[in-house]
PDB file of N, CA and C in Angstrom:
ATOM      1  N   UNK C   1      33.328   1.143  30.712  1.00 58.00           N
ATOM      2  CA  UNK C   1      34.100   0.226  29.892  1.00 58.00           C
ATOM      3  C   UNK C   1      33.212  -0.871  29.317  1.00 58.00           C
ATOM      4  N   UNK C   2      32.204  -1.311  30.206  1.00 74.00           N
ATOM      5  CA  UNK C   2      31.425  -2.138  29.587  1.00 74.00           C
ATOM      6  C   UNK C   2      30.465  -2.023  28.709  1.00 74.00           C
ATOM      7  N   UNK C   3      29.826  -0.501  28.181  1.00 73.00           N
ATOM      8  CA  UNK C   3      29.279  -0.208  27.752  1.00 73.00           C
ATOM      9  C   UNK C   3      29.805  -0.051  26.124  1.00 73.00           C
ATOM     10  N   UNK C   4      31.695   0.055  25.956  1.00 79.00           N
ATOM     11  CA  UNK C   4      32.056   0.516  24.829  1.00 79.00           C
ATOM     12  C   UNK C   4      32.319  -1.239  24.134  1.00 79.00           C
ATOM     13  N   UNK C   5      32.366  -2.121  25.125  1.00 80.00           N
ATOM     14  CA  UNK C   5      32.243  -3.557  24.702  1.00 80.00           C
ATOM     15  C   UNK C   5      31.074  -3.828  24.354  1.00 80.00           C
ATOM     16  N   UNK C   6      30.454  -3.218  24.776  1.00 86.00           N
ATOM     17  CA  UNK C   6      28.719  -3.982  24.412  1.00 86.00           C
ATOM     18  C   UNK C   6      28.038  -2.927  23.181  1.00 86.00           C
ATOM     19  N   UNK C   7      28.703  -1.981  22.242  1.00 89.00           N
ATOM     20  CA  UNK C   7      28.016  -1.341  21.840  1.00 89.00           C
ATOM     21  C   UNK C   7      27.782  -1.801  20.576  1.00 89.00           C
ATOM     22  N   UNK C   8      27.970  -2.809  19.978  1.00 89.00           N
ATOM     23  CA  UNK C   8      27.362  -3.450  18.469  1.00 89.00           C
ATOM     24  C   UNK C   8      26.087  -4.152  18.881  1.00 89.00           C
ATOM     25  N   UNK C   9      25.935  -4.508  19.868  1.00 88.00           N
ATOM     26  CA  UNK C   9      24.806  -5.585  20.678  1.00 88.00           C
ATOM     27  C   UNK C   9      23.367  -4.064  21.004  1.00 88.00           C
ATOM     28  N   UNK C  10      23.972  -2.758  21.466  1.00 88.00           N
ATOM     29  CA  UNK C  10      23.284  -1.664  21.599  1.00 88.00           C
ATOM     30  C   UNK C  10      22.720  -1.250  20.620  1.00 88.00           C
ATOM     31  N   UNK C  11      24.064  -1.369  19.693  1.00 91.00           N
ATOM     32  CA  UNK C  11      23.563  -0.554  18.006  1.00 91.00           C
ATOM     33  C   UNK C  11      22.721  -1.577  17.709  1.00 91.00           C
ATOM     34  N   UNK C  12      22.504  -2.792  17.695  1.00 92.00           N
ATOM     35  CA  UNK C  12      21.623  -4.240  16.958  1.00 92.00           C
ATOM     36  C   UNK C  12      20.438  -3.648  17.217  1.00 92.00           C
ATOM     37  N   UNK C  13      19.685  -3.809  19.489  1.00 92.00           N
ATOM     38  CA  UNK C  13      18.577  -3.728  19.428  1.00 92.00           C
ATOM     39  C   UNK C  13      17.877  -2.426  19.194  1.00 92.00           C
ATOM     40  N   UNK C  14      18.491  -1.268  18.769  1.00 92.00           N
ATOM     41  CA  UNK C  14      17.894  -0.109  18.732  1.00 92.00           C
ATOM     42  C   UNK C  14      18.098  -0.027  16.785  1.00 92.00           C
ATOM     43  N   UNK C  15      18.524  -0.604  16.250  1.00 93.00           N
ATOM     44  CA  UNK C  15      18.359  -1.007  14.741  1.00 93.00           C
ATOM     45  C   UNK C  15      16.876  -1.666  14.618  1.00 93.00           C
ATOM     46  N   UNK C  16      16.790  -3.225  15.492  1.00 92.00           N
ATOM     47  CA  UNK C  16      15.777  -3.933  15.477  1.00 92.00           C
ATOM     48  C   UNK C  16      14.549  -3.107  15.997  1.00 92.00           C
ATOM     49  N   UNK C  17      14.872  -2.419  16.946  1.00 90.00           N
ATOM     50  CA  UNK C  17      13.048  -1.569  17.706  1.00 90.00           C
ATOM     51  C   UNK C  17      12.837  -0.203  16.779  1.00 90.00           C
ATOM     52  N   UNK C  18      14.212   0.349  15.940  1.00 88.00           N
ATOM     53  CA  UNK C  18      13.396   1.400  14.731  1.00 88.00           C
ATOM     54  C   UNK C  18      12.533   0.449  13.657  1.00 88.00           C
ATOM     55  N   UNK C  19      13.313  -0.813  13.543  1.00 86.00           N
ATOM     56  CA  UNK C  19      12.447  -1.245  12.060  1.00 86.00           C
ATOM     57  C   UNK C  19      11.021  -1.446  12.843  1.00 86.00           C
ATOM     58  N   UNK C  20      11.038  -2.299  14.178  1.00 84.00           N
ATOM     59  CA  UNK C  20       9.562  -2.589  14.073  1.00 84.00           C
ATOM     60  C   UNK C  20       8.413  -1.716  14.558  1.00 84.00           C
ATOM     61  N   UNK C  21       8.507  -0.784  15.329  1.00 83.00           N
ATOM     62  CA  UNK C  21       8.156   0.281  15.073  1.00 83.00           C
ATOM     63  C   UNK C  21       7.475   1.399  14.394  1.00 83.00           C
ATOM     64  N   UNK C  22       8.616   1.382  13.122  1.00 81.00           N
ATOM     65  CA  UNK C  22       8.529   1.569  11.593  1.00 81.00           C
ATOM     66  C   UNK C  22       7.209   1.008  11.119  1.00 81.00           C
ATOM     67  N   UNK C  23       7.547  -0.134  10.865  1.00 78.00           N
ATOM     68  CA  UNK C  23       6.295  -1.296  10.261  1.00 78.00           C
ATOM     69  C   UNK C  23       5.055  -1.180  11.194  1.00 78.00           C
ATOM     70  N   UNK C  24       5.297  -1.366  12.286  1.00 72.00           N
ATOM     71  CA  UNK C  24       4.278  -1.177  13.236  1.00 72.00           C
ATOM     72  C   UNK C  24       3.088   0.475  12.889  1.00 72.00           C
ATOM     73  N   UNK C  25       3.867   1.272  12.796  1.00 71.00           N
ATOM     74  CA  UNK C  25       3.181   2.852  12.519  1.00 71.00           C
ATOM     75  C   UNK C  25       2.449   2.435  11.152  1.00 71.00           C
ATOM     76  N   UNK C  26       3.096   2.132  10.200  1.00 67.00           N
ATOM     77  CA  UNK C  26       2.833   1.941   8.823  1.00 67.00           C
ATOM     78  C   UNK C  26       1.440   1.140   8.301  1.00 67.00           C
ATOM     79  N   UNK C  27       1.747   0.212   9.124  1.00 63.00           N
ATOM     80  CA  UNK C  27       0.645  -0.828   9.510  1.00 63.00           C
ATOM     81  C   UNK C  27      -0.619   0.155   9.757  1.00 63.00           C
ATOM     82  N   UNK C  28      -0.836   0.452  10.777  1.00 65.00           N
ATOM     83  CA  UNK C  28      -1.698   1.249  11.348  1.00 65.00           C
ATOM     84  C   UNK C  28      -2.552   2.786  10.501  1.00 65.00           C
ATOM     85  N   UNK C  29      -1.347   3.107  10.251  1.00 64.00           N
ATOM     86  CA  UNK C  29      -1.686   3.953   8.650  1.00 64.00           C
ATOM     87  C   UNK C  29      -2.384   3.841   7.743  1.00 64.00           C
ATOM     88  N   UNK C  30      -2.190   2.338   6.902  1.00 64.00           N
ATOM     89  CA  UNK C  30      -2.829   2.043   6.113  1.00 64.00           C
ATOM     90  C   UNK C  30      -4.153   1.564   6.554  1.00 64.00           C
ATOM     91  N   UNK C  31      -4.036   0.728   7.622  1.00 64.00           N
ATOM     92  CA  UNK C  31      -5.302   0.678   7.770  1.00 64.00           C
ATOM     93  C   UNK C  31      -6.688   1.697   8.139  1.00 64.00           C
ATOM     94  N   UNK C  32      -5.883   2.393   8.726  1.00 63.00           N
ATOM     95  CA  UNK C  32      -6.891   4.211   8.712  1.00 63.00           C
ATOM     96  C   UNK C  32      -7.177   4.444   7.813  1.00 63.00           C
ATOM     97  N   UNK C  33      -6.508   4.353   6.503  1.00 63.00           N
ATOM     98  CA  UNK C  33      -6.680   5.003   5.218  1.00 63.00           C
ATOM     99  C   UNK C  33      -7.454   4.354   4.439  1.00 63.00           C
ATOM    100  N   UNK C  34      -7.591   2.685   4.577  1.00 64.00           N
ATOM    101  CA  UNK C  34      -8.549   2.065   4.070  1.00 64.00           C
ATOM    102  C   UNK C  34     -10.062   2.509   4.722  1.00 64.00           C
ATOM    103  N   UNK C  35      -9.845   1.977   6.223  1.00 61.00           N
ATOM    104  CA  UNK C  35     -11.166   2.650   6.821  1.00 61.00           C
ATOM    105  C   UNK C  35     -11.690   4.205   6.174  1.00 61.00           C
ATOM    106  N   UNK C  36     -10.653   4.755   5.967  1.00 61.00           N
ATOM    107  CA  UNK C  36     -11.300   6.018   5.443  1.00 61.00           C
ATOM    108  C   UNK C  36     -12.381   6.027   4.497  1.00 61.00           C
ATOM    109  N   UNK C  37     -11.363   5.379   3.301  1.00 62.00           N
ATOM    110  CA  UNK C  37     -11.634   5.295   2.171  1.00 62.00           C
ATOM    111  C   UNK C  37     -12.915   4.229   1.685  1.00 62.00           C
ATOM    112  N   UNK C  38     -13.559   3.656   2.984  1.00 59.00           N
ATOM    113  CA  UNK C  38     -14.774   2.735   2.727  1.00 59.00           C
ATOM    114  C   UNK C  38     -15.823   3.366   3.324  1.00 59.00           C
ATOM    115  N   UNK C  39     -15.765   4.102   4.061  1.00 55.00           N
ATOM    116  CA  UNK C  39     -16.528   5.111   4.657  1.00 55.00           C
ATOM    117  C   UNK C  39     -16.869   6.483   3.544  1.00 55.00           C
ATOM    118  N   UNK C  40     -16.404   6.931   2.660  1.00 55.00           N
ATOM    119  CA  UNK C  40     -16.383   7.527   2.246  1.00 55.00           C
ATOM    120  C   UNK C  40     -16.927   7.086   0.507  1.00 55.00           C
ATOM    121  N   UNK C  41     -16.686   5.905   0.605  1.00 52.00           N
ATOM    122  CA  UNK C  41     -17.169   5.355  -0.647  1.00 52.00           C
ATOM    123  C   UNK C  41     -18.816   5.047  -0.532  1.00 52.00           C
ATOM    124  N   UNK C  42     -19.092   4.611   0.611  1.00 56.00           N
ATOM    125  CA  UNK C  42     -20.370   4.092   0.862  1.00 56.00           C
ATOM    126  C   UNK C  42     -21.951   5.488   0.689  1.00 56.00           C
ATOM    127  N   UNK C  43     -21.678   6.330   0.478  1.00 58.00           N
ATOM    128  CA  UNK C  43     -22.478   7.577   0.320  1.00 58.00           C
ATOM    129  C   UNK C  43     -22.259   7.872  -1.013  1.00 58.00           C
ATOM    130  N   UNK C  44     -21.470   7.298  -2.216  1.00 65.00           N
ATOM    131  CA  UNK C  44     -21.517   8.130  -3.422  1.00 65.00           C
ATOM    132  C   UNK C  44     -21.680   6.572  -4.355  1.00 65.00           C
ATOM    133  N   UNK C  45     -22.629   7.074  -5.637  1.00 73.00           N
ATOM    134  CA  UNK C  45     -22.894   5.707  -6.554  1.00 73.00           C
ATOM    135  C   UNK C  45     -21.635   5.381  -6.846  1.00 73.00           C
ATOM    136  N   UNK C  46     -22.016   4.087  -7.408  1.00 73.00           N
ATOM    137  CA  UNK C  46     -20.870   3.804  -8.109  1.00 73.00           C
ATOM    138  C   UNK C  46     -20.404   3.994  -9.763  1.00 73.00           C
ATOM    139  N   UNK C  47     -19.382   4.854  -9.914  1.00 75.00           N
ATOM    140  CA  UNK C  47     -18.700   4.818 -11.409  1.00 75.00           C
ATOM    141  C   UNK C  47     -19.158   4.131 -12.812  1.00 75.00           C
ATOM    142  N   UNK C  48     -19.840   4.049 -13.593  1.00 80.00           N
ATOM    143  CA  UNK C  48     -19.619   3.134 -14.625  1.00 80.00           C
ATOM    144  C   UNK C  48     -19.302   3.833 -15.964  1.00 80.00           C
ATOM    145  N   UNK C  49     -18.999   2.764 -16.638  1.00 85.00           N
ATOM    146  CA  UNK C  49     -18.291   3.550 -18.226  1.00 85.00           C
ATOM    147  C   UNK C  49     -19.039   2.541 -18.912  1.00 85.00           C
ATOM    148  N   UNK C  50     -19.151   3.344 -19.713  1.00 88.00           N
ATOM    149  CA  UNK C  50     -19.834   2.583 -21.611  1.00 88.00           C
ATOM    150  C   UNK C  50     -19.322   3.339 -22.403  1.00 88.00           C
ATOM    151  N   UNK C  51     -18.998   1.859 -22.980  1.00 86.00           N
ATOM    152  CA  UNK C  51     -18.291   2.549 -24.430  1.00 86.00           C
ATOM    153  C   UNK C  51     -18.995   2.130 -25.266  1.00 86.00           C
ATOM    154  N   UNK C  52     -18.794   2.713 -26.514  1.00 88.00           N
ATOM    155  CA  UNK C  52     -20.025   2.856 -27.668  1.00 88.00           C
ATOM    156  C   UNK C  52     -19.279   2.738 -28.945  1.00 88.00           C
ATOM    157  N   UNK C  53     -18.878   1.788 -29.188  1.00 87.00           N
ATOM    158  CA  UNK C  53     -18.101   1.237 -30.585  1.00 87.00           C
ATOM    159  C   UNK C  53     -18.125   0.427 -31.036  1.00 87.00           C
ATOM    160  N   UNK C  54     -18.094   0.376 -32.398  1.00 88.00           N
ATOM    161  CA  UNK C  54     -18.637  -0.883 -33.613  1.00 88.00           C
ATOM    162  C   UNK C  54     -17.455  -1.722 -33.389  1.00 88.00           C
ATOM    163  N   UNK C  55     -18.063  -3.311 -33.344  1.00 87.00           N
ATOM    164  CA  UNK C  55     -17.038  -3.714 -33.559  1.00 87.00           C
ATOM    165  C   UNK C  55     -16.406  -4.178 -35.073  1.00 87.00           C
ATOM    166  N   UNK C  56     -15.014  -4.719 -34.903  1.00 88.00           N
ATOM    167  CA  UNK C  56     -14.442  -4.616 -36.183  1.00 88.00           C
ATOM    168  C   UNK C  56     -14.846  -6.284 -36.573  1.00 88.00           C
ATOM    169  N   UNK C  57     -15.296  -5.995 -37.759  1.00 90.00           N
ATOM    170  CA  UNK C  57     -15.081  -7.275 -39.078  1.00 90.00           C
ATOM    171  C   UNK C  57     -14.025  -8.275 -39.157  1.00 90.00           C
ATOM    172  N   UNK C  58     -14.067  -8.892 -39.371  1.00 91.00           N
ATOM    173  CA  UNK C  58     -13.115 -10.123 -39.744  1.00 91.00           C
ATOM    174  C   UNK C  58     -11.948  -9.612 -41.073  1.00 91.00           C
ATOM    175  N   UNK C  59     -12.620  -9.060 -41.695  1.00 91.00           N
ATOM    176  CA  UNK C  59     -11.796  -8.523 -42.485  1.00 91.00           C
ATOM    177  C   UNK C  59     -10.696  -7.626 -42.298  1.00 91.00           C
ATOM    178  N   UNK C  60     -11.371  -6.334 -41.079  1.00 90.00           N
ATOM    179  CA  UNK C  60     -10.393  -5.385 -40.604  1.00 90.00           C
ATOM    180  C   UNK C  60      -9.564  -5.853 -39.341  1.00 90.00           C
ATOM    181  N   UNK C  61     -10.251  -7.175 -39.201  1.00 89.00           N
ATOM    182  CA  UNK C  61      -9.140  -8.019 -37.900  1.00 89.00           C
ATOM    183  C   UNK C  61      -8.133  -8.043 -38.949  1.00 89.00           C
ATOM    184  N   UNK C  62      -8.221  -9.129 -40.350  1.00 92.00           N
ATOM    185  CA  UNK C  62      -7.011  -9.203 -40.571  1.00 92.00           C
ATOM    186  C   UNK C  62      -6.514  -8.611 -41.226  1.00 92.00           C
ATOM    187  N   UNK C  63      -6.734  -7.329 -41.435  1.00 90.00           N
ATOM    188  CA  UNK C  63      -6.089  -5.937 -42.151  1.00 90.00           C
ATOM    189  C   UNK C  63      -5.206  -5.600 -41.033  1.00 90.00           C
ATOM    190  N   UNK C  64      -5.467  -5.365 -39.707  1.00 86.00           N
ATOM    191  CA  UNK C  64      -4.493  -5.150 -38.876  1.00 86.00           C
ATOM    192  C   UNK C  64      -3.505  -6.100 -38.521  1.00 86.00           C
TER     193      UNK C  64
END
């Protein structure tokens, strides 16, 4: 009987220990995935781009 009185207070802390939990795993996740992802960066150059275009005139500034 006391258990069917107390069961919104049951449903609360087992609401509250999935969310943190939740966050808790998630947490932990990402941070693996960063670690991954810096470990894995550190062995390959880095990316660059050049671009190779005239720039525009004063004139075709204000043509556009």
């Amino acid at each position: 009987m006391n258990v069917m009185k107390n069961m919104e207070a049951i449903f609360l802390a087992a609401a509250f220990l999935t969310g943190v939990t939740s966050v808790a795993s998630a947490a932990s996740e990402s941070a693996r995935v960063r670690q991954e992802a810096q470990l894995s960066v550190q062995g390959q150059k880095m990316a660059v781009v050049v671009v190779t275009a005239k720039r525009l005139t004063a004139a075709e500034k204000a043509a556009l």
